[in-house]
Tab-separated table of C-alpha atoms in Angstrom:
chain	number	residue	atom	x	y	z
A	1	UNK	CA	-29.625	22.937	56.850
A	2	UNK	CA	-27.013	25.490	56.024
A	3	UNK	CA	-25.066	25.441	52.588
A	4	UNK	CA	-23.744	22.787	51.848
A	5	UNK	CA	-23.502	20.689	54.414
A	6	UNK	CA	-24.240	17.318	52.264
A	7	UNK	CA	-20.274	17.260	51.707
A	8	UNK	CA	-19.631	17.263	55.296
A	9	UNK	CA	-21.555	14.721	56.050
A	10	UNK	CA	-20.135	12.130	53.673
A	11	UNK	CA	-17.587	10.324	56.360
A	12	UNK	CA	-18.796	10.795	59.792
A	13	UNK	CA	-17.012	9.153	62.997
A	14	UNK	CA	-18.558	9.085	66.000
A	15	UNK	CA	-16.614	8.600	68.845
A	16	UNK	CA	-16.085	5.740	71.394
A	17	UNK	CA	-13.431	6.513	74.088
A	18	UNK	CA	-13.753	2.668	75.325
A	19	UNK	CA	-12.557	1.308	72.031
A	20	UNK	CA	-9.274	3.576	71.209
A	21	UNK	CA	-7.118	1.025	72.388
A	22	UNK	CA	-5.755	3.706	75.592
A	23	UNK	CA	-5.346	6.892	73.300
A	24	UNK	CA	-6.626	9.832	73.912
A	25	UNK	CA	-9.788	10.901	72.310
A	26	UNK	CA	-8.190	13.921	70.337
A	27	UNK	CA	-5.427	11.686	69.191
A	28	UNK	CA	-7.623	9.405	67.292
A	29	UNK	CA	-10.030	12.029	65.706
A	30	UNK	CA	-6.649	13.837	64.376
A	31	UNK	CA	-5.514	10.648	62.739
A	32	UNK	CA	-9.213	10.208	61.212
A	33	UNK	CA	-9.339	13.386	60.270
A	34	UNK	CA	-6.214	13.233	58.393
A	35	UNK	CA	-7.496	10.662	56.511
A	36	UNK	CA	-10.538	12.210	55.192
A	37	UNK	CA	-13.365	12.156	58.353
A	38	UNK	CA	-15.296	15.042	57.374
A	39	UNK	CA	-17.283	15.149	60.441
A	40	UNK	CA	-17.266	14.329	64.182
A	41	UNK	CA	-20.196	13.642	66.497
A	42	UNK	CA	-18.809	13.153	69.911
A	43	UNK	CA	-20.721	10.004	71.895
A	44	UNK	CA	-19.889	9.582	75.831
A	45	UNK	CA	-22.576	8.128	77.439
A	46	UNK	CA	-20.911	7.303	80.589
A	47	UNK	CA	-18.359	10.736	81.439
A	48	UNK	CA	-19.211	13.250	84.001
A	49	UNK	CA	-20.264	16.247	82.264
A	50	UNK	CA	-17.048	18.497	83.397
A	51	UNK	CA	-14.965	15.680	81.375
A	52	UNK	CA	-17.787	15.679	78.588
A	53	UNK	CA	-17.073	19.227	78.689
A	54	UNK	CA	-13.255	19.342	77.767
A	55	UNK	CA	-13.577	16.656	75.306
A	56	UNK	CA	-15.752	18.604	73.136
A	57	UNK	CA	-13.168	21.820	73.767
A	58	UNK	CA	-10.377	19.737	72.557
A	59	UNK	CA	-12.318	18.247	69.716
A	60	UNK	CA	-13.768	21.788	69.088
A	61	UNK	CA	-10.148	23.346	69.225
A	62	UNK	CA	-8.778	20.468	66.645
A	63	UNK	CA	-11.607	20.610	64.182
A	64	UNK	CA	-12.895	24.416	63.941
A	65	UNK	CA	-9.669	25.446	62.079
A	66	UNK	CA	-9.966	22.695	59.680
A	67	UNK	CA	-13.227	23.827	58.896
A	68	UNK	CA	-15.186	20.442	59.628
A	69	UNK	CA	-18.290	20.078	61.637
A	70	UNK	CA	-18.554	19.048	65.484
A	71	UNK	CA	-21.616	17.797	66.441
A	72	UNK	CA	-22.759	16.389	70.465
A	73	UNK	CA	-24.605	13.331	70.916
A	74	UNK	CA	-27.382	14.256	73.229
A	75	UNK	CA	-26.371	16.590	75.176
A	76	UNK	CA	-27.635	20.121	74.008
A	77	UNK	CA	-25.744	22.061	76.784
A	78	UNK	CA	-21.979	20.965	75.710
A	79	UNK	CA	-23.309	21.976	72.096
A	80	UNK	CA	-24.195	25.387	73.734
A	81	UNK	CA	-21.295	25.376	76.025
A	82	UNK	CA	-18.593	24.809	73.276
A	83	UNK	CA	-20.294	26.416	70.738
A	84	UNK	CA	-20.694	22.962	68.430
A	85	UNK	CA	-22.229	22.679	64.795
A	86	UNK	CA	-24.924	20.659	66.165
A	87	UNK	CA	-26.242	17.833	68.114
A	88	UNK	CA	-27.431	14.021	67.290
A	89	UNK	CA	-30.706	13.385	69.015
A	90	UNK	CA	-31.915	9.989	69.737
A	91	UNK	CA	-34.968	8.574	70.101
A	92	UNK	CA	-35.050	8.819	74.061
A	93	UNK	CA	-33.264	12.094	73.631
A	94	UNK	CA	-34.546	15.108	74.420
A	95	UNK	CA	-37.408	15.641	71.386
A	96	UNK	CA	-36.263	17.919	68.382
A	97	UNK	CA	-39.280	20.474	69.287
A	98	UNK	CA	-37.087	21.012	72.731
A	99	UNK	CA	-33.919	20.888	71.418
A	100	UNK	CA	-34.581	23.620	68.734
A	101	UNK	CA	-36.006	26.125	70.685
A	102	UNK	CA	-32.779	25.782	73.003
A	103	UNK	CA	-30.262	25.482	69.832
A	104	UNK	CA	-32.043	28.211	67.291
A	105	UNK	CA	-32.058	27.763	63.514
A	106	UNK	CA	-27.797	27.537	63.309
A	107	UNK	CA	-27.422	24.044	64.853
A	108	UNK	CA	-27.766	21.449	62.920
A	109	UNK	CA	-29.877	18.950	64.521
A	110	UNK	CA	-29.914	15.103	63.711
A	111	UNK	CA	-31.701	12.602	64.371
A	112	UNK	CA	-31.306	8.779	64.901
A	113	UNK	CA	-34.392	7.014	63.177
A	114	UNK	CA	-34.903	3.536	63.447
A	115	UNK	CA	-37.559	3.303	61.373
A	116	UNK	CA	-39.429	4.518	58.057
A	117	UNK	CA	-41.794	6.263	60.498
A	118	UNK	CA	-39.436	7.742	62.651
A	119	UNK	CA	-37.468	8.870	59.728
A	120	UNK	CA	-40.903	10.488	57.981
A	121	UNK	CA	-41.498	11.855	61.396
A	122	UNK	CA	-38.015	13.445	62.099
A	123	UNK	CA	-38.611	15.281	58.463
A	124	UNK	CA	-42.045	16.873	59.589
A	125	UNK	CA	-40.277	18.097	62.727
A	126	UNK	CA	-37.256	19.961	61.379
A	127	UNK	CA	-34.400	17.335	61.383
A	128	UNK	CA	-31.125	18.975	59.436
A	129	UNK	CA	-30.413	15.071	58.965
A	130	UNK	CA	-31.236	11.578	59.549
A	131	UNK	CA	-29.075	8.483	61.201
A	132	UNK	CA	-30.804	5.647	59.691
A	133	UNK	CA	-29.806	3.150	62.598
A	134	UNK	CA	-28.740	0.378	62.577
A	135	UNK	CA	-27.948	-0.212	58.891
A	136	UNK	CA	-26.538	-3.439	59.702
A	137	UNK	CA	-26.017	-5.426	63.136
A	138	UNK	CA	-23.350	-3.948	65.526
A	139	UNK	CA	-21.367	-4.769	68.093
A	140	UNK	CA	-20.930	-1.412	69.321
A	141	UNK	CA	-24.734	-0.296	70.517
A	142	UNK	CA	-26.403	-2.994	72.171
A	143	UNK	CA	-29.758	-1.427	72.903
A	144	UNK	CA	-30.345	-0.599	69.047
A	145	UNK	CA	-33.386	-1.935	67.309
A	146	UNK	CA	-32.878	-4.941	64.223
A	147	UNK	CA	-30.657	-4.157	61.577
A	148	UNK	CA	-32.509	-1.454	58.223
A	149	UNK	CA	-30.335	-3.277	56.188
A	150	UNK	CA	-29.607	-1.654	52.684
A	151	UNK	CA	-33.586	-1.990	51.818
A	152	UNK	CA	-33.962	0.135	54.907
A	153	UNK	CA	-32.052	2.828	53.443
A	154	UNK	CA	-33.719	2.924	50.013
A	155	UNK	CA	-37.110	2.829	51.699
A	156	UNK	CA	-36.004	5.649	53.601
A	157	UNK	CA	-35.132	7.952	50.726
A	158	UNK	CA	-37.817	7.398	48.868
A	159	UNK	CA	-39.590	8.783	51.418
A	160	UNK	CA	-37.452	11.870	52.554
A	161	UNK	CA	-35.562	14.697	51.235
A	162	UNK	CA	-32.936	15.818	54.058
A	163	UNK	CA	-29.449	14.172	53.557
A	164	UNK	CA	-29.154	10.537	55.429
A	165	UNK	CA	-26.476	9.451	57.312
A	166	UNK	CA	-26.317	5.844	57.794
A	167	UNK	CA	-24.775	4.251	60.712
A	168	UNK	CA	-24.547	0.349	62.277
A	169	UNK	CA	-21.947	-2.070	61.318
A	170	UNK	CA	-20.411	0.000	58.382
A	171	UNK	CA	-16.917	-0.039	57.721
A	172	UNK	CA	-14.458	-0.384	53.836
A	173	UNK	CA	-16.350	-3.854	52.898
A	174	UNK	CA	-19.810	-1.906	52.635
A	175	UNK	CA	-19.672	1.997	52.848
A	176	UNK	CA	-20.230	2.095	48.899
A	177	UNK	CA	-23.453	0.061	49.270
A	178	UNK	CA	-24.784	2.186	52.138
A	179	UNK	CA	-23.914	5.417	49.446
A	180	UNK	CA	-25.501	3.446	46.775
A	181	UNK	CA	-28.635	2.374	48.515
A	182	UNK	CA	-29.544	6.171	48.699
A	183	UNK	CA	-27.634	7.773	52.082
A	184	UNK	CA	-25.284	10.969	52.103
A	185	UNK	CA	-22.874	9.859	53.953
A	186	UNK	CA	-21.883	7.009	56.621
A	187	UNK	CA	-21.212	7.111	60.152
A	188	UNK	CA	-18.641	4.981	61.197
A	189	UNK	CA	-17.608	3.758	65.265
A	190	UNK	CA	-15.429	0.875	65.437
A	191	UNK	CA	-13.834	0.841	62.183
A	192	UNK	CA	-11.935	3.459	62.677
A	193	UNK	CA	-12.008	3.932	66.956
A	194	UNK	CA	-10.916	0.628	67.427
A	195	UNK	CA	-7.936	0.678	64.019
A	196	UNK	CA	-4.577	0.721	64.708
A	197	UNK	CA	-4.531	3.521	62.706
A	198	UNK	CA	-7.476	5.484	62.461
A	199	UNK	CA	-5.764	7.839	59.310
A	200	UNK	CA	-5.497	4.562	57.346
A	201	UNK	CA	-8.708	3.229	58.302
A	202	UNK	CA	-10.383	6.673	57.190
A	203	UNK	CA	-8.619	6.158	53.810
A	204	UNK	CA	-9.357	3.222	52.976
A	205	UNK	CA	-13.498	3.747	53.769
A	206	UNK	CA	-12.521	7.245	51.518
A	207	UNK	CA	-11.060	5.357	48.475
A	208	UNK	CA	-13.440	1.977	48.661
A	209	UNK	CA	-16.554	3.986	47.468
A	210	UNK	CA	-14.390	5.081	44.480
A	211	UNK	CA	-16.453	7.200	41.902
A	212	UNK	CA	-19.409	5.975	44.358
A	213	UNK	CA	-22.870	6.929	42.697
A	214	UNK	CA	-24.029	10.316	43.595
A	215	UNK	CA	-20.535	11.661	42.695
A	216	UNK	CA	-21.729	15.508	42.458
A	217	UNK	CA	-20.441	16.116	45.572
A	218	UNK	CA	-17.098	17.344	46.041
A	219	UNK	CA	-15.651	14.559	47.170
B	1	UNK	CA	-29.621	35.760	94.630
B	2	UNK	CA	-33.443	36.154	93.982
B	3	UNK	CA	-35.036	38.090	97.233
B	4	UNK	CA	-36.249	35.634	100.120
B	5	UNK	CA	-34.462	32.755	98.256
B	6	UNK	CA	-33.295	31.724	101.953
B	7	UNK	CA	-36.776	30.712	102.682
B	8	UNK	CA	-36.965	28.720	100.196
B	9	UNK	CA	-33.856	26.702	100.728
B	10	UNK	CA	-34.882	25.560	104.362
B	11	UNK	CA	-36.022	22.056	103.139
B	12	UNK	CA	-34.489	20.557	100.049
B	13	UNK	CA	-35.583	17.299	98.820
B	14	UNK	CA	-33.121	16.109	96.402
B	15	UNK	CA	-34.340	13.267	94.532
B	16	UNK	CA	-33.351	9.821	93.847
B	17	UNK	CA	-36.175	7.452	92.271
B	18	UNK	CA	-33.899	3.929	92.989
B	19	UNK	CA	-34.921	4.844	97.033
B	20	UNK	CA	-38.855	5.810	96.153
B	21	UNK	CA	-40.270	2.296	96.779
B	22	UNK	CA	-42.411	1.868	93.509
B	23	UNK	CA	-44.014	5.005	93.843
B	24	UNK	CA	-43.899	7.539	91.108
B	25	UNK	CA	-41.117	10.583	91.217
B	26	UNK	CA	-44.442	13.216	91.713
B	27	UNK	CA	-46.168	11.103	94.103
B	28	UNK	CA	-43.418	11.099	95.946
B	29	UNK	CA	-42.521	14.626	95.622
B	30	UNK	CA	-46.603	15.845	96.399
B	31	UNK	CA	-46.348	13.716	99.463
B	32	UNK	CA	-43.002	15.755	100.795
B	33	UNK	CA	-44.343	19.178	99.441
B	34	UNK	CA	-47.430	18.714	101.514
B	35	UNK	CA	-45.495	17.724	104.335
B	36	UNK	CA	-43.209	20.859	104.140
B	37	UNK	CA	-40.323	20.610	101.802
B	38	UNK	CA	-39.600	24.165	100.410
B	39	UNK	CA	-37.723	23.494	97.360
B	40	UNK	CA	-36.988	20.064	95.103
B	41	UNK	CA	-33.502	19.246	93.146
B	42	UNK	CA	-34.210	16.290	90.787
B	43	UNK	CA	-31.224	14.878	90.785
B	44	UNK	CA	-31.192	11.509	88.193
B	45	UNK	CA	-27.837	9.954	87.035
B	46	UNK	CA	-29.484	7.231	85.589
B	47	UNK	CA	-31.976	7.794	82.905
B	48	UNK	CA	-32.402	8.585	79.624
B	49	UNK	CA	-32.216	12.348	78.441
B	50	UNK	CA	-36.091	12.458	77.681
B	51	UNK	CA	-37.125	10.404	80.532
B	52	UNK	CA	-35.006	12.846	82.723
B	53	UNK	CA	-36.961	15.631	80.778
B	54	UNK	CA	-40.719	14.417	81.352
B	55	UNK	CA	-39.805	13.704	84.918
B	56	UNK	CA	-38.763	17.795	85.094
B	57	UNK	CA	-41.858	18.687	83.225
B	58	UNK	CA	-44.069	16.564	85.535
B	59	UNK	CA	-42.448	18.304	88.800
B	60	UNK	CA	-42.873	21.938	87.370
B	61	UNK	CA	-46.454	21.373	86.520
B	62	UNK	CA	-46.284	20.138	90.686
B	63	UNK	CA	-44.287	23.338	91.955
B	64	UNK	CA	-44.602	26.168	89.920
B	65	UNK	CA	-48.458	26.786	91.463
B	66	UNK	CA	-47.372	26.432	94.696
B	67	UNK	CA	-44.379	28.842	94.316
B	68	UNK	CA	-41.576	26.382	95.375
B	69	UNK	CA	-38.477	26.263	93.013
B	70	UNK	CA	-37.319	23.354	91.281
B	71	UNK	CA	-33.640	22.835	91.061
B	72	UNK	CA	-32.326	20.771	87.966
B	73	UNK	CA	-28.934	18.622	89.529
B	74	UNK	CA	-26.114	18.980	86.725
B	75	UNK	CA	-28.498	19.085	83.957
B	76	UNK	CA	-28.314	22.627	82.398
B	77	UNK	CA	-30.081	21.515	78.963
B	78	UNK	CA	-33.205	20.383	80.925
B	79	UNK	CA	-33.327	23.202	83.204
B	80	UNK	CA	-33.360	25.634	79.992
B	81	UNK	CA	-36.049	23.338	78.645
B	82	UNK	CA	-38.488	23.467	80.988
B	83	UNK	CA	-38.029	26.642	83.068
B	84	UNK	CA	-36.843	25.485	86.191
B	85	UNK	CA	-35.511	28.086	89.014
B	86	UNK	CA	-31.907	26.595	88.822
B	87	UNK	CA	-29.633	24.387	88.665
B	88	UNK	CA	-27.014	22.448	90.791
B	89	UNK	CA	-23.726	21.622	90.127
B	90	UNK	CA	-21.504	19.247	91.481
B	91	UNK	CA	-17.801	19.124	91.073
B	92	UNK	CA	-17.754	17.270	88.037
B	93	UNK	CA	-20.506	19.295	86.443
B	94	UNK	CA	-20.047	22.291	84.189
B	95	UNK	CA	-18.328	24.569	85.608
B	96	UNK	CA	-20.329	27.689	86.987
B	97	UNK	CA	-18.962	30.204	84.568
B	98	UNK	CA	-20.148	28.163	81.385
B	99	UNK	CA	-23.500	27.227	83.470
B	100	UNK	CA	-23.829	30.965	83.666
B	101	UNK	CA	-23.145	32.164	80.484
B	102	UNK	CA	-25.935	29.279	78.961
B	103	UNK	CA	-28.428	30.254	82.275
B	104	UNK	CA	-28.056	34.172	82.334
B	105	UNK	CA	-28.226	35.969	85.532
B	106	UNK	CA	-32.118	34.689	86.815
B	107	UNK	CA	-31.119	30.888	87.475
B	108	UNK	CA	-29.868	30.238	91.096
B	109	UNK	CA	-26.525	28.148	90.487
B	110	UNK	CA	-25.629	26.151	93.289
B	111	UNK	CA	-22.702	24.165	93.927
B	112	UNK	CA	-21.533	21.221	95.842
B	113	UNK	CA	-18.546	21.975	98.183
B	114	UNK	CA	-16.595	18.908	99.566
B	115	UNK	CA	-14.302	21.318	101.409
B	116	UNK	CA	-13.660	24.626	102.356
B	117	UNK	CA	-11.626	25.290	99.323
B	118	UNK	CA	-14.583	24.339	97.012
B	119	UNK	CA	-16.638	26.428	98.852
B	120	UNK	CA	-14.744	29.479	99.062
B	121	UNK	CA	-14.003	29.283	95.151
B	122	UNK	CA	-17.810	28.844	94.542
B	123	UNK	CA	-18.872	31.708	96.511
B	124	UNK	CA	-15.986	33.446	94.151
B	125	UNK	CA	-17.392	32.175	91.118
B	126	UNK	CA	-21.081	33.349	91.710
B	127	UNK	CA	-22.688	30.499	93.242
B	128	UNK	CA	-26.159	31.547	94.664
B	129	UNK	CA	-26.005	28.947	97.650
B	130	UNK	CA	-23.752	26.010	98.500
B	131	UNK	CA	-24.121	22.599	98.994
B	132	UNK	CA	-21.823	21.370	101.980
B	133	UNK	CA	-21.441	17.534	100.843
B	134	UNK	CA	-21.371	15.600	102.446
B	135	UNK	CA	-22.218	16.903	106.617
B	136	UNK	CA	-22.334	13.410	107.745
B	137	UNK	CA	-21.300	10.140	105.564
B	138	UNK	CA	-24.202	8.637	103.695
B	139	UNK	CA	-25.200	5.190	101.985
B	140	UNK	CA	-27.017	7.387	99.430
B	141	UNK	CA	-23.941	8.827	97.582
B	142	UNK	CA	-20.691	6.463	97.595
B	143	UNK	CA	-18.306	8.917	95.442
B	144	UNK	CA	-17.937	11.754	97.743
B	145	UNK	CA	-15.635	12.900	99.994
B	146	UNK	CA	-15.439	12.488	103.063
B	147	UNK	CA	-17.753	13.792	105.748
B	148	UNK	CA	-17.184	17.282	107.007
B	149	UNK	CA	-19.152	17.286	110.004
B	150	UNK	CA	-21.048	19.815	111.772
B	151	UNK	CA	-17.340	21.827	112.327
B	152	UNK	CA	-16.882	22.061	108.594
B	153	UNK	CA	-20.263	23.773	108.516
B	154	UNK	CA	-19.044	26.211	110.962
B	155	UNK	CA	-15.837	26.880	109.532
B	156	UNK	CA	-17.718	27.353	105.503
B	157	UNK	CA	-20.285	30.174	107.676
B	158	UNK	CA	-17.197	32.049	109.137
B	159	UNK	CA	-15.954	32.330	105.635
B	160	UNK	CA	-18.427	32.333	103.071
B	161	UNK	CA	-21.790	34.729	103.327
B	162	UNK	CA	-23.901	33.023	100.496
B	163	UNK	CA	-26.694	30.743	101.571
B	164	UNK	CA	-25.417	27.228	102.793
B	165	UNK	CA	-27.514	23.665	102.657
B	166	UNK	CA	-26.010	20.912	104.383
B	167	UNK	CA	-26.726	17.671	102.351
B	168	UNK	CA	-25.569	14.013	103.465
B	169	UNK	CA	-26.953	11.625	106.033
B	170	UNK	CA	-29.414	14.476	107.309
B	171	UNK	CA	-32.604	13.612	108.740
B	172	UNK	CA	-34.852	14.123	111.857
B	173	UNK	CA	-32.964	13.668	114.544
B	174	UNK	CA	-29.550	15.520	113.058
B	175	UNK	CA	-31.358	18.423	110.774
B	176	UNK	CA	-31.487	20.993	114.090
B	177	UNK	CA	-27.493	20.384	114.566
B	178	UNK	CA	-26.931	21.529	110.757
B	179	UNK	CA	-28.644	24.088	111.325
B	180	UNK	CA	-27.431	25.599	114.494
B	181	UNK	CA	-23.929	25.237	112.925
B	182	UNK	CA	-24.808	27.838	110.560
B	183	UNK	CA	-26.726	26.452	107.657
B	184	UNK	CA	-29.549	28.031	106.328
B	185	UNK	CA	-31.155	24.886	105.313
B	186	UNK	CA	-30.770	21.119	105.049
B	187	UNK	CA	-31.021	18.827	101.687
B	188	UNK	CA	-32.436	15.559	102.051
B	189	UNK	CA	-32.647	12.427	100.325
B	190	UNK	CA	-32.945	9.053	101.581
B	191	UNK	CA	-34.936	9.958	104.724
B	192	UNK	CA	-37.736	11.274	102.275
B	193	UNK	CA	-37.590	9.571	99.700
B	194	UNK	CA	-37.631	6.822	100.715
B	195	UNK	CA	-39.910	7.035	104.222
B	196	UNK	CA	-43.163	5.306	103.993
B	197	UNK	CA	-44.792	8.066	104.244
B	198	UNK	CA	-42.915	11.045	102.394
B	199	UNK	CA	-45.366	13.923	103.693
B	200	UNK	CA	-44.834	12.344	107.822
B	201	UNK	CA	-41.073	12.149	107.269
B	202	UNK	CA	-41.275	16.255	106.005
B	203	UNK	CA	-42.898	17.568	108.977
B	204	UNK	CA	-40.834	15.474	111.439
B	205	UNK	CA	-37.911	17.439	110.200
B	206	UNK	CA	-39.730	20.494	109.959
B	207	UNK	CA	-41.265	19.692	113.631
B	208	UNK	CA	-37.701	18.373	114.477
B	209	UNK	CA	-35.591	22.006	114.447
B	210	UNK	CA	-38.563	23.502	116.602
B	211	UNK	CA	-37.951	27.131	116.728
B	212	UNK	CA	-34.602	26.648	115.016
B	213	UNK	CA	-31.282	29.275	115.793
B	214	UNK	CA	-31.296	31.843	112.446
B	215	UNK	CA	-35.279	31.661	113.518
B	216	UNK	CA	-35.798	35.510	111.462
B	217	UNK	CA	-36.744	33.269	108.895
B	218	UNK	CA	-40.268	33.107	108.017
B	219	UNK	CA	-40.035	29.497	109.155
């Protein structure tokens, strides 16, 4: 994983087109990003590829300046096509062995790991990070296995060393536990897709972990 | 263009495991092989990324001994993953100049054209054969355009000179037409795929054209 890349991980959205309430997808990552998203993994499962395609140029376009990470849910050929920081692999994704070969050592690759064993197992094999998914129940992903829960988490970093990203159900009313229980960083959907306004709902995830335990980041 | 890659484009099975009654994608695609199909585009909208990705692994393993490309439909991740001859790109695909920067200049691109516009512009753009979609209307795909007929064959010959395959409601008793009007081979789906016997319902097409027009082939 390149140099620190723990700090950009800290506040990840992931996007949802169906839930931003008719704006456009750019529109809503700007206002996130203006309110301290530090990362963006861009999730379409159900666009052609050409539209795929210009999302991630747009997204690319808006975040490369601001010097904050764009990384492609599943599909390794917009990463390659748009020249992306990486790609989020899940586990009926193409497999990370795959995937690296295609992406080289520059990408970072993560990896969605529903389990202590998948999250031991995505270690061994090279993943830059881990989604530990779902922390708690969602809404938003329907096919996901039972909620980690915050136990989840802690197992899960006792066990491995590369930053973890947690994801499922988080939003300002838990963030700090999900940081507390052992993960990097949180991965948001809803919280801030579906907010009136996504700047405001990025702050106020931002300022509920406070001086959040593992403060020696720069945030 | 690879050399003799006309050959090889005289039967095209394009794939579509909803239609294969039960039977396994490489069963299905043996059966047709041994019955004459030159070249296979797995085409699968449905499935998961790795699912997609075993099915292209099994149908290399099938085709690369006997020599007969296999054509990756929109996918340009899974054709860089498992070595396929090509790719094929619809529309609403990547576009062919970010499908050839990721490819390099040994894929075969091809692209669907739903008009003579599209296929002018892809012969422009470096396609390596065209897809005329659809020749005749078709339950198999319901978001195309509508039909060209055998005239919009002839027109695309009189102005484009890469290969052409005519795909859409093409079977045994039509495939000859398509090809007299100037196609230098026919794509087929339902009429394979999804014949009782996939090998019988090959050679009846390949039976069908009889010594066809364009007959300097080494069909």
């Amino acid at each position: 994983m390149r140099e620190s890349a723990d700090n950009r991980l800290l506040l990840h959205l992931v996007t949802d087109r169906s839930l931003s309430l008719g704006r456009s997808l750019v529109e809503v990552v700007a206002e996130a990003v203006a309110g301290g998203v530090t990362c963006v993994q861009l999730r379409e499962k159900t666009c052609s590829t050409r539209e795929f395609l210009g999302e991630a140029l747009a997204l690319k376009a808006l975040l490369q300046p601001l010097g904050l990470p764009l990384i492609i849910n599943d599909r390794v050929d917009i990463a390659l096509a748009v020249g992306a920081d990486g790609v989020h692999l899940g586990q009926s994704d193409m497999p990370i062995s795959h995937a690296r070969r295609l992406l080289g050592p520059d990408y970072l690759i993560g990896i969605s790991a529903e389990s202590v064993e998948d999250a031991i197992a995505a270690e061994q094999q090279g993943a830059d990070y881990i989604g530990i998914s779902p922390v708690f129940s969602t809404p938003t992903k329907t096919d996901t296995a039972s909620a980690l829960g915050l136990e989840g988490v802690r197992q899960i970093r006792e066990l491995v060393r590369v930053p973890l990203v947690g994801i499922g159900g988080i939003n300002q009313a838990n963030a700090h536990q999900v940081l507390a229980a052992g993960a990097d960083g949180v991965a948001v959907v809803s919280a801030i897709m579906a907010a009136e306004s996504p700047q405001l709902a990025a702050e106020a995830i931002r300022v509920s972990w406070g001086n959040r335990p593992g403060g020696r980041r720069r945030f």
